[in-house]
Coordinates of C-alpha atoms in Angstrom, one line a residue:
M1 CA -17.0 8.4 15.2
L2 CA -13.8 6.6 16.0
P3 CA -12.9 6.1 19.9
S4 CA -9.2 6.6 20.8
L5 CA -7.1 3.9 22.1
F6 CA -4.3 3.2 24.5
I7 CA -2.2 0.2 23.4
C8 CA 0.9 -1.4 25.2
H9 CA 3.5 -2.1 22.4
G10 CA 5.5 -4.4 24.5
G11 CA 8.9 -5.4 23.0
P12 CA 9.7 -5.2 19.3
S13 CA 9.7 -9.0 18.9
I14 CA 5.9 -8.8 19.5
V15 CA 5.3 -8.8 15.9
F16 CA 6.4 -12.6 15.7
E17 CA 4.5 -13.6 18.8
K18 CA 1.4 -15.6 18.6
N19 CA -0.4 -15.0 22.1
E20 CA -3.7 -13.8 23.3
Y21 CA -2.7 -10.2 23.0
T22 CA -1.5 -10.5 19.3
A23 CA -4.7 -12.2 18.5
F24 CA -6.6 -9.6 20.4
L25 CA -4.9 -6.7 18.2
K26 CA -5.6 -8.5 14.8
E27 CA -9.1 -9.2 15.8
Y28 CA -10.0 -5.8 17.0
S29 CA -8.3 -3.9 14.3
S30 CA -10.6 -6.0 11.6
K31 CA -13.5 -3.8 13.0
I32 CA -12.0 -0.4 12.4
K33 CA -10.8 0.8 9.2
P34 CA -9.6 4.6 9.8
K35 CA -8.9 7.0 7.2
A36 CA -5.7 7.8 8.9
I37 CA -3.8 7.0 12.3
V38 CA -2.3 9.2 14.6
V39 CA 0.2 7.8 17.0
F40 CA 1.7 9.1 20.2
T41 CA 4.7 7.0 20.6
A42 CA 6.8 6.7 23.9
H43 CA 9.9 6.1 21.9
W44 CA 9.9 9.8 20.4
E45 CA 10.4 12.4 23.0
N46 CA 10.8 16.1 22.4
E47 CA 10.1 19.1 24.6
I48 CA 7.8 20.6 21.8
T49 CA 5.1 18.3 20.6
T50 CA 6.7 17.4 17.0
I51 CA 4.5 15.9 14.3
S52 CA 5.9 13.9 11.5
S53 CA 5.1 15.3 8.1
I54 CA 6.7 12.8 6.0
N55 CA 5.8 13.0 2.2
G56 CA 6.1 9.3 1.1
V57 CA 7.0 6.1 2.8
Y58 CA 8.6 6.1 6.4
D59 CA 12.0 4.9 6.7
M60 CA 12.5 2.3 9.7
I61 CA 13.8 3.0 13.1
Y62 CA 15.1 -0.1 14.9
D63 CA 15.6 1.6 18.3
F64 CA 16.7 -1.5 20.1
Y65 CA 19.5 -4.2 20.3
G66 CA 20.1 -7.9 21.2
F67 CA 17.0 -9.1 19.2
P68 CA 17.0 -11.8 16.4
K69 CA 18.6 -10.4 13.0
E70 CA 15.1 -11.1 11.3
L71 CA 13.5 -8.2 13.3
Y72 CA 16.0 -5.8 11.9
A73 CA 15.0 -6.8 8.4
L74 CA 11.4 -6.2 9.0
K75 CA 9.8 -3.4 7.1
Y76 CA 6.4 -1.7 7.6
L77 CA 6.1 0.6 4.5
A78 CA 3.6 3.1 5.6
K79 CA 3.0 6.5 4.2
G80 CA 2.8 10.0 6.0
S81 CA 0.3 12.6 5.3
P82 CA 1.4 16.2 5.4
E83 CA -2.1 17.5 5.1
I84 CA -3.3 15.8 8.3
A85 CA -0.2 16.6 10.0
L86 CA -1.0 20.3 9.2
K87 CA -4.5 19.6 10.6
V88 CA -3.2 18.1 13.7
K89 CA -0.8 21.2 14.2
S90 CA -3.7 23.7 13.8
L91 CA -5.9 21.8 16.4
L92 CA -2.9 22.0 18.8
E93 CA -2.4 25.8 18.0
N94 CA -6.3 26.5 18.4
K95 CA -5.7 25.4 22.1
G96 CA -2.5 27.2 22.6
I97 CA -0.4 24.0 22.4
E98 CA 2.9 24.9 20.9
S99 CA 4.0 22.0 18.1
C100 CA 6.3 21.8 15.1
L101 CA 6.5 19.5 12.1
D102 CA 9.2 17.0 11.2
E103 CA 9.8 15.9 7.6
K104 CA 12.5 13.2 8.2
R105 CA 12.1 11.1 11.3
G106 CA 11.1 7.5 10.4
L107 CA 8.8 5.1 12.4
D108 CA 10.1 3.5 15.7
H109 CA 9.0 0.4 17.3
G110 CA 6.3 2.2 19.5
T111 CA 4.6 2.6 16.1
W112 CA 5.2 0.1 13.9
D113 CA 5.2 -2.9 16.0
I114 CA 1.4 -2.6 17.0
L115 CA 0.4 -1.4 13.3
Y116 CA 2.4 -4.2 11.8
L117 CA -0.1 -6.4 13.8
M118 CA -3.3 -4.3 13.3
Y119 CA -2.9 -3.1 9.7
P120 CA -0.1 -5.2 8.2
E121 CA -1.1 -3.9 4.7
A122 CA 0.4 -0.7 5.7
E123 CA -2.2 1.2 3.4
I124 CA -3.4 3.6 6.1
P125 CA -1.5 7.0 6.4
V126 CA 0.2 7.4 9.7
I127 CA 1.2 10.4 11.7
Q128 CA 3.8 9.9 14.3
I129 CA 3.9 12.4 17.3
S130 CA 6.5 12.7 20.0
V131 CA 5.8 12.8 23.8
N132 CA 7.4 15.0 26.6
P133 CA 7.7 13.0 29.7
F134 CA 8.3 16.1 31.9
M135 CA 5.0 17.7 31.6
P136 CA 2.3 17.3 34.2
M137 CA -0.3 14.8 33.5
E138 CA -3.0 17.3 33.2
E139 CA -1.3 18.7 30.1
Q140 CA -0.9 15.6 28.6
Y141 CA -4.6 15.1 28.8
K142 CA -5.1 18.7 27.2
I143 CA -2.9 17.6 24.3
G144 CA -5.3 14.5 23.5
E145 CA -8.5 17.0 24.2
A146 CA -7.3 19.3 21.6
L147 CA -7.4 16.4 19.0
K148 CA -10.8 15.2 19.7
P149 CA -12.4 16.5 16.4
L150 CA -10.1 14.1 14.4
A151 CA -12.5 11.3 15.3
K152 CA -15.4 13.0 13.2
E153 CA -13.0 12.6 10.4
D154 CA -12.5 8.9 11.1
I155 CA -8.8 9.5 12.1
L156 CA -7.8 7.0 14.9
I157 CA -5.6 8.3 17.7
I158 CA -3.5 5.7 19.5
G159 CA -1.3 6.2 22.6
S160 CA 1.3 3.6 22.4
G161 CA 3.2 3.0 25.4
S162 CA 2.8 0.9 28.6
T163 CA 1.6 1.1 32.0
V164 CA 4.1 -0.9 34.1
H165 CA 7.5 -0.2 32.3
N166 CA 10.4 -1.1 34.4
L167 CA 12.7 -3.5 32.5
S168 CA 15.0 -4.4 35.3
T169 CA 11.8 -6.3 37.0
L170 CA 11.4 -8.6 34.0
A171 CA 11.4 -12.3 35.1
D172 CA 11.2 -15.7 33.5
V173 CA 7.9 -16.5 35.3
K174 CA 4.2 -17.4 33.9
E175 CA 2.1 -15.7 36.4
P176 CA 2.1 -11.8 36.6
I177 CA 3.9 -10.4 39.7
R178 CA 1.5 -9.0 42.3
W179 CA 2.8 -5.5 42.7
A180 CA 2.6 -4.9 38.9
V181 CA -1.0 -6.2 38.8
E182 CA -2.0 -4.2 42.0
F183 CA -0.6 -1.0 40.2
D184 CA -2.7 -1.9 37.0
D185 CA -5.7 -2.6 39.3
W186 CA -5.5 0.9 40.8
L187 CA -5.0 2.5 37.2
V188 CA -8.0 0.5 35.5
E189 CA -10.4 1.5 38.5
K190 CA -9.6 5.1 38.2
I191 CA -9.9 4.9 34.5
E192 CA -13.2 3.1 34.2
N193 CA -14.7 5.7 36.9
K194 CA -13.0 8.7 35.2
N195 CA -11.4 9.8 38.3
L196 CA -9.2 12.3 36.6
E197 CA -7.9 14.3 39.6
E198 CA -6.5 11.0 41.2
L199 CA -5.0 9.8 38.0
F200 CA -3.2 13.0 37.5
S201 CA -1.7 12.4 40.8
Y202 CA -0.9 8.7 40.3
Q203 CA 2.5 8.8 41.0
N204 CA 1.6 10.0 44.7
L205 CA -1.3 7.8 45.1
A206 CA -1.0 4.6 43.1
P207 CA 0.5 1.6 44.8
H208 CA 4.0 0.8 43.8
A209 CA 4.0 4.0 41.3
K210 CA 7.7 4.6 41.6
L211 CA 8.5 0.9 40.9
A212 CA 6.1 0.5 38.0
V213 CA 6.9 3.9 36.4
P214 CA 10.4 4.8 36.9
R215 CA 10.3 7.2 34.1
E216 CA 7.1 8.6 32.6
E217 CA 7.4 8.4 28.8
H218 CA 5.5 5.2 28.4
I219 CA 2.7 6.2 30.5
V220 CA 2.3 9.6 28.9
P221 CA 0.4 8.3 25.9
L222 CA -2.3 6.8 27.9
F223 CA -3.3 10.2 29.2
I224 CA -3.2 11.7 25.8
A225 CA -5.5 8.9 24.6
L226 CA -7.7 9.6 27.5
G227 CA -8.1 13.0 26.9
S228 CA -8.8 12.4 23.1
G229 CA -11.5 9.9 23.7
Q230 CA -15.1 10.0 22.9
K231 CA -16.8 7.7 25.1
K232 CA -18.4 8.5 28.2
E233 CA -17.2 5.4 29.8
P234 CA -13.7 4.1 29.1
K235 CA -13.7 0.3 28.1
L236 CA -10.8 -2.2 29.1
L237 CA -10.5 -4.2 26.0
H238 CA -7.4 -6.6 27.1
R239 CA -5.2 -7.2 29.9
S240 CA -2.7 -9.8 30.0
Y241 CA 1.1 -10.2 31.2
N242 CA 4.4 -11.4 30.1
F243 CA 7.8 -11.9 32.1
G244 CA 6.0 -11.2 35.2
T245 CA 5.6 -7.5 34.8
L246 CA 5.5 -6.8 31.1
T247 CA 1.7 -5.4 30.9
Y248 CA -0.1 -5.9 27.7
L249 CA -3.1 -3.8 28.3
A250 CA -5.5 -1.8 26.0
F251 CA -8.3 0.8 26.4
E252 CA -10.8 2.2 24.4
F253 CA -12.0 5.9 25.0

């Protein structure tokens, strides 16, 4: 039975970086070969949970600007799976969660940059799912919970986002900035102890929460992945930083 994962996807240029985080993603994924991968991406927002149902190869979405031109030529030729998309929709509906299918949207960098590092052959079907940053965290958790049965079918659920996500605070420094570390320290401690009540109220309880998360679309995938987890004890797999406040954090649930 597969765990679920929360993975910080960083900037799109991470696909060309060689550091301890990219090395971790490559090494960890070599141990897990899922039948399919479901990705909740922070870069696709919709009021209703929307499930990609591509029949064939995804188009690429380059949802960023100002990066090296070779990044806009990168291809990750993953295929979709309408069959698994319908299975996801059915599981959500069984729990009273409204959802719909999308047969056109391509892969955004919240999905393809981590999968390019983890499964570069693009041989595993991918089902991309939207997030709604305006829903309470309890409801995000329930979305993940509804999809727990997928693990029994060797379908990997990944929440792709970030914990600290305030691009205005990035700095050209080698060491992580203290407030970002303190925010992540609080999250990690609450997650490892499965203190859901406090996690759901993190914006009011966590230190520097408003600074770390000015908008919630990037942290939502964390709560979805937490909800879909199979492990009694969540495991912090990796933690590092870039540009002072850019968190590279990965959890196994």
